[in-house]
C-alpha atoms as an extended CHARMM CRD file, in Angstrom:
* protein
*
       116  EXT
         1         1  UNK       CA            -21.2920000000        8.5300000000        9.9260000000  PROA      1               0.0000000000
         2         2  UNK       CA            -17.7940000000        9.5590000000        8.8620000000  PROA      2               0.0000000000
         3         3  UNK       CA            -14.4150000000        8.0250000000        9.4680000000  PROA      3               0.0000000000
         4         4  UNK       CA            -10.9730000000        9.6030000000        9.6200000000  PROA      4               0.0000000000
         5         5  UNK       CA             -8.4210000000        7.8010000000        7.4160000000  PROA      5               0.0000000000
         6         6  UNK       CA             -5.6300000000        6.1040000000        9.3280000000  PROA      6               0.0000000000
         7         7  UNK       CA             -1.9460000000        6.8190000000        8.7100000000  PROA      7               0.0000000000
         8         8  UNK       CA             -0.1260000000        5.4120000000        5.6980000000  PROA      8               0.0000000000
         9         9  UNK       CA              1.5480000000        2.0220000000        6.2850000000  PROA      9               0.0000000000
        10        10  UNK       CA              4.1520000000        0.2290000000        4.1560000000  PROA      10              0.0000000000
        11        11  UNK       CA              2.6650000000       -2.6100000000        2.1250000000  PROA      11              0.0000000000
        12        12  UNK       CA              4.8410000000       -5.6510000000        1.4080000000  PROA      12              0.0000000000
        13        13  UNK       CA              2.3750000000       -8.5700000000        1.1940000000  PROA      13              0.0000000000
        14        14  UNK       CA             -1.0890000000       -9.3860000000       -0.0870000000  PROA      14              0.0000000000
        15        15  UNK       CA             -2.9070000000      -12.4710000000        1.2270000000  PROA      15              0.0000000000
        16        16  UNK       CA              0.3850000000      -13.4700000000        2.9010000000  PROA      16              0.0000000000
        17        17  UNK       CA              2.3500000000      -13.4090000000       -0.3880000000  PROA      17              0.0000000000
        18        18  UNK       CA              5.1980000000      -10.9170000000       -0.9650000000  PROA      18              0.0000000000
        19        19  UNK       CA              4.7400000000       -8.0980000000       -3.4610000000  PROA      19              0.0000000000
        20        20  UNK       CA              6.9520000000       -8.2460000000       -6.5520000000  PROA      20              0.0000000000
        21        21  UNK       CA              9.3770000000       -5.4370000000       -7.4470000000  PROA      21              0.0000000000
        22        22  UNK       CA              9.2190000000       -3.4300000000       -4.2460000000  PROA      22              0.0000000000
        23        23  UNK       CA              6.7050000000       -2.1280000000       -1.7490000000  PROA      23              0.0000000000
        24        24  UNK       CA              3.5430000000       -0.1030000000       -1.8480000000  PROA      24              0.0000000000
        25        25  UNK       CA              1.6660000000        1.6980000000        0.8850000000  PROA      25              0.0000000000
        26        26  UNK       CA             -1.9000000000        1.6900000000        2.1350000000  PROA      26              0.0000000000
        27        27  UNK       CA             -4.2270000000        3.1920000000        4.6710000000  PROA      27              0.0000000000
        28        28  UNK       CA             -7.6310000000        2.1590000000        5.9230000000  PROA      28              0.0000000000
        29        29  UNK       CA            -10.2280000000        4.7670000000        4.9660000000  PROA      29              0.0000000000
        30        30  UNK       CA            -13.2460000000        3.2660000000        6.7430000000  PROA      30              0.0000000000
        31        31  UNK       CA            -14.5170000000        0.0340000000        8.2630000000  PROA      31              0.0000000000
        32        32  UNK       CA            -18.1400000000       -1.0680000000        8.6590000000  PROA      32              0.0000000000
        33        33  UNK       CA            -19.8900000000       -4.2690000000        9.6570000000  PROA      33              0.0000000000
        34        34  UNK       CA            -20.3060000000       -5.1870000000        5.9840000000  PROA      34              0.0000000000
        35        35  UNK       CA            -16.8830000000       -4.2700000000        4.6100000000  PROA      35              0.0000000000
        36        36  UNK       CA            -13.9960000000       -1.8330000000        4.4730000000  PROA      36              0.0000000000
        37        37  UNK       CA            -12.2400000000        0.6340000000        2.1870000000  PROA      37              0.0000000000
        38        38  UNK       CA             -8.4930000000        0.9550000000        1.6350000000  PROA      38              0.0000000000
        39        39  UNK       CA             -6.5000000000        3.5680000000       -0.2490000000  PROA      39              0.0000000000
        40        40  UNK       CA             -3.5360000000        1.8310000000       -1.9070000000  PROA      40              0.0000000000
        41        41  UNK       CA             -0.4800000000        3.1630000000       -3.7750000000  PROA      41              0.0000000000
        42        42  UNK       CA              2.0090000000        1.1700000000       -5.8320000000  PROA      42              0.0000000000
        43        43  UNK       CA              5.0530000000        2.7780000000       -7.4430000000  PROA      43              0.0000000000
        44        44  UNK       CA              5.6470000000        1.9300000000      -11.1080000000  PROA      44              0.0000000000
        45        45  UNK       CA              6.7340000000       -1.7080000000      -11.4950000000  PROA      45              0.0000000000
        46        46  UNK       CA              5.3600000000       -2.9990000000       -8.1960000000  PROA      46              0.0000000000
        47        47  UNK       CA              2.9650000000       -5.9320000000       -8.5570000000  PROA      47              0.0000000000
        48        48  UNK       CA              0.9710000000       -8.3900000000       -6.5170000000  PROA      48              0.0000000000
        49        49  UNK       CA              1.4140000000      -12.0950000000       -7.1600000000  PROA      49              0.0000000000
        50        50  UNK       CA             -1.6220000000      -14.0390000000       -8.3460000000  PROA      50              0.0000000000
        51        51  UNK       CA             -3.9090000000      -14.4080000000       -5.3230000000  PROA      51              0.0000000000
        52        52  UNK       CA             -7.5830000000      -14.6200000000       -4.3590000000  PROA      52              0.0000000000
        53        53  UNK       CA             -9.7480000000      -13.3820000000       -1.4700000000  PROA      53              0.0000000000
        54        54  UNK       CA            -12.6460000000      -14.4960000000        0.7300000000  PROA      54              0.0000000000
        55        55  UNK       CA            -14.4550000000      -11.2950000000       -0.2650000000  PROA      55              0.0000000000
        56        56  UNK       CA            -15.2830000000       -9.2020000000       -3.3380000000  PROA      56              0.0000000000
        57        57  UNK       CA            -13.0040000000       -6.2360000000       -4.1000000000  PROA      57              0.0000000000
        58        58  UNK       CA            -14.2170000000       -3.2410000000       -6.0820000000  PROA      58              0.0000000000
        59        59  UNK       CA            -11.3020000000       -1.1220000000       -7.3040000000  PROA      59              0.0000000000
        60        60  UNK       CA            -11.6080000000        2.5350000000       -8.3570000000  PROA      60              0.0000000000
        61        61  UNK       CA             -8.3450000000        3.8210000000       -9.8860000000  PROA      61              0.0000000000
        62        62  UNK       CA             -7.8110000000        7.4270000000       -8.7850000000  PROA      62              0.0000000000
        63        63  UNK       CA             -4.5690000000        7.9890000000      -10.7080000000  PROA      63              0.0000000000
        64        64  UNK       CA             -2.0880000000        6.0020000000      -12.7600000000  PROA      64              0.0000000000
        65        65  UNK       CA             -2.4700000000        2.8750000000      -14.8530000000  PROA      65              0.0000000000
        66        66  UNK       CA             -2.7460000000       -0.7720000000      -13.7920000000  PROA      66              0.0000000000
        67        67  UNK       CA             -2.5380000000       -4.0620000000      -15.6400000000  PROA      67              0.0000000000
        68        68  UNK       CA             -3.1240000000       -7.5140000000      -14.3420000000  PROA      68              0.0000000000
        69        69  UNK       CA             -5.1340000000      -10.6760000000      -14.6500000000  PROA      69              0.0000000000
        70        70  UNK       CA             -8.5430000000      -11.8670000000      -13.5050000000  PROA      70              0.0000000000
        71        71  UNK       CA             -9.0200000000      -15.6270000000      -13.7590000000  PROA      71              0.0000000000
        72        72  UNK       CA             -6.1280000000      -15.7880000000      -16.2740000000  PROA      72              0.0000000000
        73        73  UNK       CA             -7.5510000000      -13.0390000000      -18.5210000000  PROA      73              0.0000000000
        74        74  UNK       CA             -5.3720000000       -9.9360000000      -19.0340000000  PROA      74              0.0000000000
        75        75  UNK       CA             -6.9620000000       -6.6240000000      -18.0310000000  PROA      75              0.0000000000
        76        76  UNK       CA             -5.8890000000       -2.9690000000      -17.8630000000  PROA      76              0.0000000000
        77        77  UNK       CA             -7.3490000000       -0.1170000000      -15.8660000000  PROA      77              0.0000000000
        78        78  UNK       CA             -6.8540000000        3.5980000000      -16.4410000000  PROA      78              0.0000000000
        79        79  UNK       CA             -7.5100000000        6.4790000000      -14.0310000000  PROA      79              0.0000000000
        80        80  UNK       CA            -11.2410000000        6.9340000000      -13.4490000000  PROA      80              0.0000000000
        81        81  UNK       CA            -11.9660000000        3.2680000000      -14.2090000000  PROA      81              0.0000000000
        82        82  UNK       CA            -13.4410000000        0.5940000000      -11.9860000000  PROA      82              0.0000000000
        83        83  UNK       CA            -12.9770000000       -3.1800000000      -11.9180000000  PROA      83              0.0000000000
        84        84  UNK       CA            -14.2040000000       -6.0180000000       -9.6890000000  PROA      84              0.0000000000
        85        85  UNK       CA            -12.0910000000       -8.8500000000       -8.2810000000  PROA      85              0.0000000000
        86        86  UNK       CA            -14.7700000000      -11.4190000000       -7.3270000000  PROA      86              0.0000000000
        87        87  UNK       CA            -14.2280000000      -13.5460000000       -4.2100000000  PROA      87              0.0000000000
        88        88  UNK       CA            -12.3360000000      -16.7530000000       -4.8580000000  PROA      88              0.0000000000
        89        89  UNK       CA            -11.1840000000      -15.6910000000       -8.3650000000  PROA      89              0.0000000000
        90        90  UNK       CA             -7.3870000000      -15.5790000000       -8.8780000000  PROA      90              0.0000000000
        91        91  UNK       CA             -6.1010000000      -12.1690000000       -9.9390000000  PROA      91              0.0000000000
        92        92  UNK       CA             -2.9840000000       -9.9830000000       -9.9890000000  PROA      92              0.0000000000
        93        93  UNK       CA             -2.2450000000       -6.2450000000      -10.1890000000  PROA      93              0.0000000000
        94        94  UNK       CA              0.8070000000       -4.3550000000      -11.5060000000  PROA      94              0.0000000000
        95        95  UNK       CA              1.3820000000       -0.5910000000      -11.5590000000  PROA      95              0.0000000000
        96        96  UNK       CA              2.4750000000        0.4950000000      -15.0450000000  PROA      96              0.0000000000
        97        97  UNK       CA              3.1570000000        3.9820000000      -13.6280000000  PROA      97              0.0000000000
        98        98  UNK       CA              2.8490000000        5.2740000000      -10.0590000000  PROA      98              0.0000000000
        99        99  UNK       CA             -0.7780000000        4.4500000000       -9.2200000000  PROA      99              0.0000000000
       100       100  UNK       CA             -3.2920000000        5.1510000000       -6.4550000000  PROA      100             0.0000000000
       101       101  UNK       CA             -6.6640000000        3.4720000000       -5.9750000000  PROA      101             0.0000000000
       102       102  UNK       CA             -9.4970000000        3.0000000000       -3.5080000000  PROA      102             0.0000000000
       103       103  UNK       CA            -10.4650000000       -0.6120000000       -2.8860000000  PROA      103             0.0000000000
       104       104  UNK       CA            -13.7860000000       -1.5450000000       -1.2880000000  PROA      104             0.0000000000
       105       105  UNK       CA            -13.9540000000       -5.0380000000        0.2390000000  PROA      105             0.0000000000
       106       106  UNK       CA            -17.2080000000       -6.7920000000        1.1040000000  PROA      106             0.0000000000
       107       107  UNK       CA            -18.1120000000       -8.6870000000        3.1680000000  PROA      107             0.0000000000
       108       108  UNK       CA            -15.6610000000       -7.6820000000        5.8780000000  PROA      108             0.0000000000
       109       109  UNK       CA            -12.5990000000       -9.9410000000        5.3340000000  PROA      109             0.0000000000
       110       110  UNK       CA            -12.0850000000      -12.7100000000        7.8870000000  PROA      110             0.0000000000
       111       111  UNK       CA             -8.4450000000      -11.5650000000        8.2340000000  PROA      111             0.0000000000
       112       112  UNK       CA             -6.6120000000       -8.4950000000        6.9200000000  PROA      112             0.0000000000
       113       113  UNK       CA             -5.8290000000       -9.1910000000        3.2410000000  PROA      113             0.0000000000
       114       114  UNK       CA             -2.8960000000       -6.7680000000        3.1210000000  PROA      114             0.0000000000
       115       115  UNK       CA             -0.1940000000       -6.1530000000        5.6890000000  PROA      115             0.0000000000
       116       116  UNK       CA              3.1150000000       -4.4450000000        6.3610000000  PROA      116             0.0000000000
């Protein structure tokens, strides 16, 4: 089964909290009973506040460079790298340079974790 990506949408919040330093954009790549996949872009300097989810997020960084925290520990991610944000664990993300990633979320979130 294949899915056609949806159109790009402005991204200004994550888990109901406003992004810091500007806006990003996202599009839904695919949705299944057990989860979903987003493609997300942040311009350099845009960051999420510390937040957590009711699902696991697996992030694959397509291009750029990200830094952030997972459970208070500082982490960085370079293009081609992967990191996991476990459900319920506080984390944050900041684009050091313009960055694009694919984020897989499982199980399917109870409510959309990102929005316009």
